PDB file of C-alpha atoms in Angstrom:
ATOM      1  CA  ALA A   1       1.129  74.213-264.115  1.00  0.00           C
ATOM      2  CA  GLN A   2       0.960  75.030-260.462  1.00  0.00           C
ATOM      3  CA  THR A   3       2.724  72.623-258.111  1.00  0.00           C
ATOM      4  CA  VAL A   4       1.523  71.537-254.705  1.00  0.00           C
ATOM      5  CA  THR A   5       3.945  69.881-252.297  1.00  0.00           C
ATOM      6  CA  GLN A   6       3.139  67.779-249.273  1.00  0.00           C
ATOM      7  CA  SER A   7       6.459  66.895-247.702  1.00  0.00           C
ATOM      8  CA  GLN A   8       5.106  64.491-245.087  1.00  0.00           C
ATOM      9  CA  PRO A   9       4.140  61.149-246.673  1.00  0.00           C
ATOM     10  CA  GLU A  10       3.003  59.796-243.297  1.00  0.00           C
ATOM     11  CA  MET A  11       2.033  61.263-239.942  1.00  0.00           C
ATOM     12  CA  SER A  12       0.677  59.782-236.750  1.00  0.00           C
ATOM     13  CA  VAL A  13      -1.147  61.275-233.794  1.00  0.00           C
ATOM     14  CA  GLN A  14      -2.487  60.022-230.491  1.00  0.00           C
ATOM     15  CA  GLU A  15      -6.237  60.057-230.133  1.00  0.00           C
ATOM     16  CA  ALA A  16      -7.438  63.371-228.658  1.00  0.00           C
ATOM     17  CA  GLU A  17      -4.179  65.122-229.532  1.00  0.00           C
ATOM     18  CA  THR A  18      -3.531  67.770-232.193  1.00  0.00           C
ATOM     19  CA  VAL A  19      -1.684  67.244-235.454  1.00  0.00           C
ATOM     20  CA  THR A  20      -0.638  69.597-238.244  1.00  0.00           C
ATOM     21  CA  LEU A  21      -0.256  68.546-241.868  1.00  0.00           C
ATOM     22  CA  SER A  22       1.915  70.694-244.101  1.00  0.00           C
ATOM     23  CA  CYS A  23       1.346  71.922-247.628  1.00  0.00           C
ATOM     24  CA  THR A  24       3.229  74.396-249.789  1.00  0.00           C
ATOM     25  CA  TYR A  25       2.395  75.537-253.305  1.00  0.00           C
ATOM     26  CA  ASP A  26       3.952  77.445-256.115  1.00  0.00           C
ATOM     27  CA  THR A  27       2.032  80.011-258.119  1.00  0.00           C
ATOM     28  CA  SER A  28       2.479  83.422-259.684  1.00  0.00           C
ATOM     29  CA  GLU A  29      -1.213  84.236-259.326  1.00  0.00           C
ATOM     30  CA  SER A  30      -2.658  86.392-256.576  1.00  0.00           C
ATOM     31  CA  ASP A  31      -6.221  85.091-256.639  1.00  0.00           C
ATOM     32  CA  TYR A  32      -6.782  81.415-255.993  1.00  0.00           C
ATOM     33  CA  TYR A  33      -8.379  78.851-253.707  1.00  0.00           C
ATOM     34  CA  LEU A  34      -6.867  76.148-251.538  1.00  0.00           C
ATOM     35  CA  PHE A  35      -8.495  72.966-250.311  1.00  0.00           C
ATOM     36  CA  TRP A  36      -7.898  70.024-248.049  1.00  0.00           C
ATOM     37  CA  TYR A  37      -9.571  66.768-249.051  1.00  0.00           C
ATOM     38  CA  LYS A  38      -9.772  63.634-246.931  1.00  0.00           C
ATOM     39  CA  GLN A  39      -9.706  60.158-248.463  1.00  0.00           C
ATOM     40  CA  PRO A  40     -10.613  57.376-246.013  1.00  0.00           C
ATOM     41  CA  PRO A  41     -10.156  53.672-246.882  1.00  0.00           C
ATOM     42  CA  SER A  42     -13.482  53.794-248.731  1.00  0.00           C
ATOM     43  CA  ARG A  43     -11.627  55.887-251.356  1.00  0.00           C
ATOM     44  CA  GLN A  44     -14.288  58.601-251.331  1.00  0.00           C
ATOM     45  CA  MET A  45     -12.785  62.085-251.628  1.00  0.00           C
ATOM     46  CA  ILE A  46     -14.344  64.320-248.995  1.00  0.00           C
ATOM     47  CA  LEU A  47     -13.870  68.076-248.790  1.00  0.00           C
ATOM     48  CA  VAL A  48     -12.548  69.041-245.363  1.00  0.00           C
ATOM     49  CA  ILE A  49     -11.965  72.768-245.684  1.00  0.00           C
ATOM     50  CA  ARG A  50     -11.378  75.512-248.244  1.00  0.00           C
ATOM     51  CA  GLN A  51      -9.633  78.860-248.144  1.00  0.00           C
ATOM     52  CA  GLU A  52      -9.953  81.833-250.472  1.00  0.00           C
ATOM     53  CA  ALA A  53      -6.594  83.523-250.997  1.00  0.00           C
ATOM     54  CA  TYR A  54      -8.090  87.016-250.783  1.00  0.00           C
ATOM     55  CA  LYS A  55      -9.320  86.326-247.253  1.00  0.00           C
ATOM     56  CA  GLN A  56      -6.783  86.936-244.515  1.00  0.00           C
ATOM     57  CA  GLN A  57      -8.815  85.073-241.923  1.00  0.00           C
ATOM     58  CA  ASN A  58      -7.968  81.405-241.629  1.00  0.00           C
ATOM     59  CA  ALA A  59     -10.816  79.014-242.412  1.00  0.00           C
ATOM     60  CA  THR A  60     -12.217  76.816-239.639  1.00  0.00           C
ATOM     61  CA  GLU A  61     -14.590  73.842-239.740  1.00  0.00           C
ATOM     62  CA  ASN A  62     -15.237  72.397-236.295  1.00  0.00           C
ATOM     63  CA  ARG A  63     -12.038  70.556-235.274  1.00  0.00           C
ATOM     64  CA  PHE A  64     -10.290  71.428-238.533  1.00  0.00           C
ATOM     65  CA  SER A  65      -8.517  74.710-239.118  1.00  0.00           C
ATOM     66  CA  VAL A  66      -5.878  76.029-241.478  1.00  0.00           C
ATOM     67  CA  ASN A  67      -2.846  78.243-241.147  1.00  0.00           C
ATOM     68  CA  PHE A  68      -2.713  80.154-244.425  1.00  0.00           C
ATOM     69  CA  GLN A  69       0.497  82.095-245.002  1.00  0.00           C
ATOM     70  CA  LYS A  70       0.108  83.714-248.409  1.00  0.00           C
ATOM     71  CA  ALA A  71       3.556  85.278-248.623  1.00  0.00           C
ATOM     72  CA  ALA A  72       5.202  81.977-247.711  1.00  0.00           C
ATOM     73  CA  LYS A  73       2.786  80.037-249.973  1.00  0.00           C
ATOM     74  CA  SER A  74       2.012  77.718-247.101  1.00  0.00           C
ATOM     75  CA  PHE A  75      -1.330  76.120-246.225  1.00  0.00           C
ATOM     76  CA  SER A  76      -1.232  73.742-243.265  1.00  0.00           C
ATOM     77  CA  LEU A  77      -4.145  71.803-241.793  1.00  0.00           C
ATOM     78  CA  LYS A  78      -4.553  71.479-238.043  1.00  0.00           C
ATOM     79  CA  ILE A  79      -6.733  68.723-236.649  1.00  0.00           C
ATOM     80  CA  SER A  80      -7.635  69.179-232.999  1.00  0.00           C
ATOM     81  CA  ASP A  81      -8.912  66.486-230.638  1.00  0.00           C
ATOM     82  CA  SER A  82      -8.032  63.791-233.170  1.00  0.00           C
ATOM     83  CA  GLN A  83     -10.481  60.943-233.518  1.00  0.00           C
ATOM     84  CA  LEU A  84     -10.092  57.424-234.889  1.00  0.00           C
ATOM     85  CA  GLY A  85     -12.303  58.420-237.810  1.00  0.00           C
ATOM     86  CA  ASP A  86      -9.764  61.045-238.860  1.00  0.00           C
ATOM     87  CA  ALA A  87      -7.409  58.317-240.051  1.00  0.00           C
ATOM     88  CA  ALA A  88      -7.123  58.766-243.818  1.00  0.00           C
ATOM     89  CA  MET A  89      -5.072  60.170-246.656  1.00  0.00           C
ATOM     90  CA  TYR A  90      -5.207  63.943-246.745  1.00  0.00           C
ATOM     91  CA  PHE A  91      -4.667  65.849-249.965  1.00  0.00           C
ATOM     92  CA  CYS A  92      -3.933  69.522-250.357  1.00  0.00           C
ATOM     93  CA  ALA A  93      -5.203  71.080-253.593  1.00  0.00           C
ATOM     94  CA  TYR A  94      -4.908  74.379-255.441  1.00  0.00           C
ATOM     95  CA  ARG A  95      -7.297  76.040-257.869  1.00  0.00           C
ATOM     96  CA  SER A  96      -6.752  79.259-259.760  1.00  0.00           C
ATOM     97  CA  ALA A  97      -9.561  81.813-259.548  1.00  0.00           C
ATOM     98  CA  PHE A  98      -9.615  81.746-263.360  1.00  0.00           C
ATOM     99  CA  SER A  99      -9.967  78.011-263.880  1.00  0.00           C
ATOM    100  CA  GLY A 100     -11.957  75.128-262.495  1.00  0.00           C
ATOM    101  CA  ASN A 101      -9.023  72.712-262.493  1.00  0.00           C
ATOM    102  CA  LEU A 102      -7.594  71.350-259.270  1.00  0.00           C
ATOM    103  CA  PHE A 103      -3.919  70.588-258.739  1.00  0.00           C
ATOM    104  CA  PHE A 104      -3.235  68.087-255.982  1.00  0.00           C
ATOM    105  CA  GLY A 105      -0.317  67.287-253.741  1.00  0.00           C
ATOM    106  CA  THR A 106       0.835  63.689-253.294  1.00  0.00           C
ATOM    107  CA  GLY A 107      -0.964  63.256-249.999  1.00  0.00           C
ATOM    108  CA  THR A 108      -0.192  62.594-246.339  1.00  0.00           C
ATOM    109  CA  ARG A 109      -1.343  59.373-244.696  1.00  0.00           C
ATOM    110  CA  LEU A 110      -2.560  60.102-241.169  1.00  0.00           C
ATOM    111  CA  THR A 111      -2.691  57.325-238.576  1.00  0.00           C
ATOM    112  CA  VAL A 112      -4.577  57.873-235.328  1.00  0.00           C
ATOM    113  CA  ILE A 113      -3.262  55.817-232.423  1.00  0.00           C
ATOM    114  CA  PRO A 114      -5.827  54.795-229.801  1.00  0.00           C
TER     115      PRO A 114
ATOM    116  CA  ASP B   1     -30.477  63.555-252.829  1.00  0.00           C
ATOM    117  CA  ALA B   2     -28.298  64.768-255.663  1.00  0.00           C
ATOM    118  CA  GLU B   3     -25.190  62.722-256.211  1.00  0.00           C
ATOM    119  CA  ILE B   4     -22.384  61.700-258.531  1.00  0.00           C
ATOM    120  CA  THR B   5     -21.977  58.055-259.472  1.00  0.00           C
ATOM    121  CA  GLN B   6     -19.383  56.062-261.371  1.00  0.00           C
ATOM    122  CA  SER B   7     -19.658  52.705-263.033  1.00  0.00           C
ATOM    123  CA  PRO B   8     -18.296  50.153-262.966  1.00  0.00           C
ATOM    124  CA  ARG B   9     -16.617  50.324-259.551  1.00  0.00           C
ATOM    125  CA  HIS B  10     -14.090  47.707-260.571  1.00  0.00           C
ATOM    126  CA  LYS B  11     -12.979  46.687-264.042  1.00  0.00           C
ATOM    127  CA  ILE B  12     -10.398  44.249-265.338  1.00  0.00           C
ATOM    128  CA  THR B  13      -9.539  44.389-269.014  1.00  0.00           C
ATOM    129  CA  GLU B  14      -6.840  43.320-271.411  1.00  0.00           C
ATOM    130  CA  THR B  15      -4.218  45.370-273.184  1.00  0.00           C
ATOM    131  CA  GLY B  16      -5.499  46.835-276.432  1.00  0.00           C
ATOM    132  CA  ARG B  17      -9.194  46.746-275.583  1.00  0.00           C
ATOM    133  CA  GLN B  18     -11.382  49.821-275.602  1.00  0.00           C
ATOM    134  CA  VAL B  19     -12.828  50.658-272.197  1.00  0.00           C
ATOM    135  CA  THR B  20     -15.419  53.244-271.206  1.00  0.00           C
ATOM    136  CA  LEU B  21     -15.902  54.442-267.662  1.00  0.00           C
ATOM    137  CA  ALA B  22     -19.190  56.137-266.870  1.00  0.00           C
ATOM    138  CA  CYS B  23     -19.770  59.208-264.718  1.00  0.00           C
ATOM    139  CA  HIS B  24     -23.244  60.561-263.944  1.00  0.00           C
ATOM    140  CA  GLN B  25     -24.200  63.512-261.739  1.00  0.00           C
ATOM    141  CA  THR B  26     -27.634  64.728-260.742  1.00  0.00           C
ATOM    142  CA  TRP B  27     -26.648  68.175-259.458  1.00  0.00           C
ATOM    143  CA  ASN B  28     -26.975  69.738-262.901  1.00  0.00           C
ATOM    144  CA  HIS B  29     -23.409  71.018-262.566  1.00  0.00           C
ATOM    145  CA  ASN B  30     -21.849  72.593-265.650  1.00  0.00           C
ATOM    146  CA  ASN B  31     -18.306  71.449-264.878  1.00  0.00           C
ATOM    147  CA  MET B  32     -17.131  67.843-264.869  1.00  0.00           C
ATOM    148  CA  PHE B  33     -13.655  66.400-264.453  1.00  0.00           C
ATOM    149  CA  TRP B  34     -11.791  63.126-264.714  1.00  0.00           C
ATOM    150  CA  TYR B  35      -8.737  62.366-262.572  1.00  0.00           C
ATOM    151  CA  ARG B  36      -6.510  59.368-262.108  1.00  0.00           C
ATOM    152  CA  GLN B  37      -4.892  58.486-258.797  1.00  0.00           C
ATOM    153  CA  ASP B  38      -1.578  56.688-258.610  1.00  0.00           C
ATOM    154  CA  LEU B  39       0.782  56.099-255.723  1.00  0.00           C
ATOM    155  CA  GLY B  40       3.250  58.935-255.397  1.00  0.00           C
ATOM    156  CA  HIS B  41       1.322  61.229-257.726  1.00  0.00           C
ATOM    157  CA  GLY B  42      -1.849  62.170-255.914  1.00  0.00           C
ATOM    158  CA  LEU B  43      -4.674  62.947-258.329  1.00  0.00           C
ATOM    159  CA  ARG B  44      -3.895  64.168-261.826  1.00  0.00           C
ATOM    160  CA  LEU B  45      -6.341  65.747-264.248  1.00  0.00           C
ATOM    161  CA  ILE B  46      -7.097  63.777-267.417  1.00  0.00           C
ATOM    162  CA  HIS B  47      -9.900  65.713-269.136  1.00  0.00           C
ATOM    163  CA  TYR B  48     -12.484  68.263-268.157  1.00  0.00           C
ATOM    164  CA  SER B  49     -15.624  69.870-269.500  1.00  0.00           C
ATOM    165  CA  TYR B  50     -17.200  73.229-268.715  1.00  0.00           C
ATOM    166  CA  GLY B  51     -20.486  72.443-270.440  1.00  0.00           C
ATOM    167  CA  VAL B  52     -22.265  70.435-273.114  1.00  0.00           C
ATOM    168  CA  GLN B  53     -20.116  69.927-276.216  1.00  0.00           C
ATOM    169  CA  ASP B  54     -17.098  71.391-274.390  1.00  0.00           C
ATOM    170  CA  THR B  55     -14.096  69.157-273.656  1.00  0.00           C
ATOM    171  CA  ASN B  56     -10.502  69.984-272.757  1.00  0.00           C
ATOM    172  CA  LYS B  57      -7.278  68.098-272.186  1.00  0.00           C
ATOM    173  CA  GLY B  58      -5.728  67.953-268.770  1.00  0.00           C
ATOM    174  CA  GLU B  59      -2.258  67.111-267.539  1.00  0.00           C
ATOM    175  CA  VAL B  60      -2.308  63.402-268.498  1.00  0.00           C
ATOM    176  CA  SER B  61      -4.707  63.139-271.442  1.00  0.00           C
ATOM    177  CA  ASP B  62      -2.740  60.860-273.807  1.00  0.00           C
ATOM    178  CA  GLY B  63      -4.675  57.663-274.516  1.00  0.00           C
ATOM    179  CA  TYR B  64      -7.963  59.012-273.150  1.00  0.00           C
ATOM    180  CA  SER B  65     -10.961  60.778-274.656  1.00  0.00           C
ATOM    181  CA  VAL B  66     -14.237  62.226-273.390  1.00  0.00           C
ATOM    182  CA  SER B  67     -17.437  63.516-274.898  1.00  0.00           C
ATOM    183  CA  ARG B  68     -20.174  65.647-273.345  1.00  0.00           C
ATOM    184  CA  SER B  69     -23.551  65.264-274.991  1.00  0.00           C
ATOM    185  CA  ASN B  70     -25.642  66.281-271.972  1.00  0.00           C
ATOM    186  CA  THR B  71     -25.173  67.984-268.630  1.00  0.00           C
ATOM    187  CA  GLU B  72     -25.355  64.854-266.484  1.00  0.00           C
ATOM    188  CA  ASP B  73     -22.761  62.554-268.088  1.00  0.00           C
ATOM    189  CA  LEU B  74     -19.071  62.611-268.950  1.00  0.00           C
ATOM    190  CA  PRO B  75     -17.888  59.155-270.052  1.00  0.00           C
ATOM    191  CA  LEU B  76     -14.143  58.510-270.186  1.00  0.00           C
ATOM    192  CA  THR B  77     -12.870  56.249-272.962  1.00  0.00           C
ATOM    193  CA  LEU B  78      -9.549  54.464-273.134  1.00  0.00           C
ATOM    194  CA  GLU B  79      -9.141  53.876-276.848  1.00  0.00           C
ATOM    195  CA  SER B  80      -6.602  51.054-276.514  1.00  0.00           C
ATOM    196  CA  ALA B  81      -5.952  50.160-272.900  1.00  0.00           C
ATOM    197  CA  ALA B  82      -2.337  49.923-271.744  1.00  0.00           C
ATOM    198  CA  SER B  83      -0.877  48.537-268.526  1.00  0.00           C
ATOM    199  CA  SER B  84       0.256  52.055-267.634  1.00  0.00           C
ATOM    200  CA  GLN B  85      -3.413  53.001-267.401  1.00  0.00           C
ATOM    201  CA  THR B  86      -3.993  50.693-264.459  1.00  0.00           C
ATOM    202  CA  SER B  87      -5.158  53.156-261.843  1.00  0.00           C
ATOM    203  CA  VAL B  88      -8.058  54.439-259.795  1.00  0.00           C
ATOM    204  CA  TYR B  89     -10.199  56.900-261.730  1.00  0.00           C
ATOM    205  CA  PHE B  90     -12.266  59.635-260.133  1.00  0.00           C
ATOM    206  CA  CYS B  91     -14.945  61.763-261.666  1.00  0.00           C
ATOM    207  CA  ALA B  92     -15.867  65.115-260.127  1.00  0.00           C
ATOM    208  CA  SER B  93     -18.329  67.912-260.781  1.00  0.00           C
ATOM    209  CA  SER B  94     -18.763  71.493-259.690  1.00  0.00           C
ATOM    210  CA  GLU B  95     -21.125  74.405-260.126  1.00  0.00           C
ATOM    211  CA  SER B  96     -19.253  77.185-261.857  1.00  0.00           C
ATOM    212  CA  TRP B  97     -15.691  77.060-260.508  1.00  0.00           C
ATOM    213  CA  ASP B  98     -16.731  76.283-256.968  1.00  0.00           C
ATOM    214  CA  THR B  99     -15.886  73.270-254.859  1.00  0.00           C
ATOM    215  CA  GLN B 100     -15.590  69.973-256.703  1.00  0.00           C
ATOM    216  CA  TYR B 101     -17.511  66.941-255.480  1.00  0.00           C
ATOM    217  CA  PHE B 102     -16.095  63.536-256.237  1.00  0.00           C
ATOM    218  CA  GLY B 103     -17.583  60.213-257.216  1.00  0.00           C
ATOM    219  CA  PRO B 104     -16.647  56.973-255.443  1.00  0.00           C
ATOM    220  CA  GLY B 105     -13.946  56.022-257.960  1.00  0.00           C
ATOM    221  CA  THR B 106     -13.379  53.170-260.412  1.00  0.00           C
ATOM    222  CA  ARG B 107     -10.475  50.782-259.979  1.00  0.00           C
ATOM    223  CA  LEU B 108      -9.235  49.746-263.431  1.00  0.00           C
ATOM    224  CA  THR B 109      -6.750  46.948-263.980  1.00  0.00           C
ATOM    225  CA  VAL B 110      -5.236  46.421-267.419  1.00  0.00           C
ATOM    226  CA  LEU B 111      -3.611  43.017-267.849  1.00  0.00           C
TER     227      LEU B 111
END
């Protein structure tokens, strides 16, 4: 099975500042998808952003962007202009192009300091 | 609006009892998944289904079963609940192999 590693159990950021969450993964496949999910205290899993491995351009969704380094198997999430509502657990996830199954990292808890 | 729901949201049961957690989606998605979430492990796949009558084992399937008799529902059954199955359970669905959408979760406590 593919492995997804999030090496930062906890991160904090000042409101309005920028923070980057790290994620690395291990796979022998060349075609796959990567995701960042947000889990606020409500426990609901919310899709933040997705990246197709065959696309060189980094995905962007408003204040959220990724730095996808395919050769390094790295997929970091950058949150700009952090807001109090960004406080949550963030999970990185991997999906093969040939399967519907998601493999998750262990998560990073983000605290936003007012 | 289409959605995915789980019931119950909270459940307390005793060791050895059979428990069934319900998952219902109104998107008409072919694919449905069950995950458990534990501290230090993130979410791990229990079972999944790619269509009616199709079920498959995931990474942590021991002690769990599912059945898919229609498109909308994928109930998860714990045949004989164990304390190690105390966890938060999430159901998800997706169209084809696209993005998965998650239900609100069920917190299960096995005493």
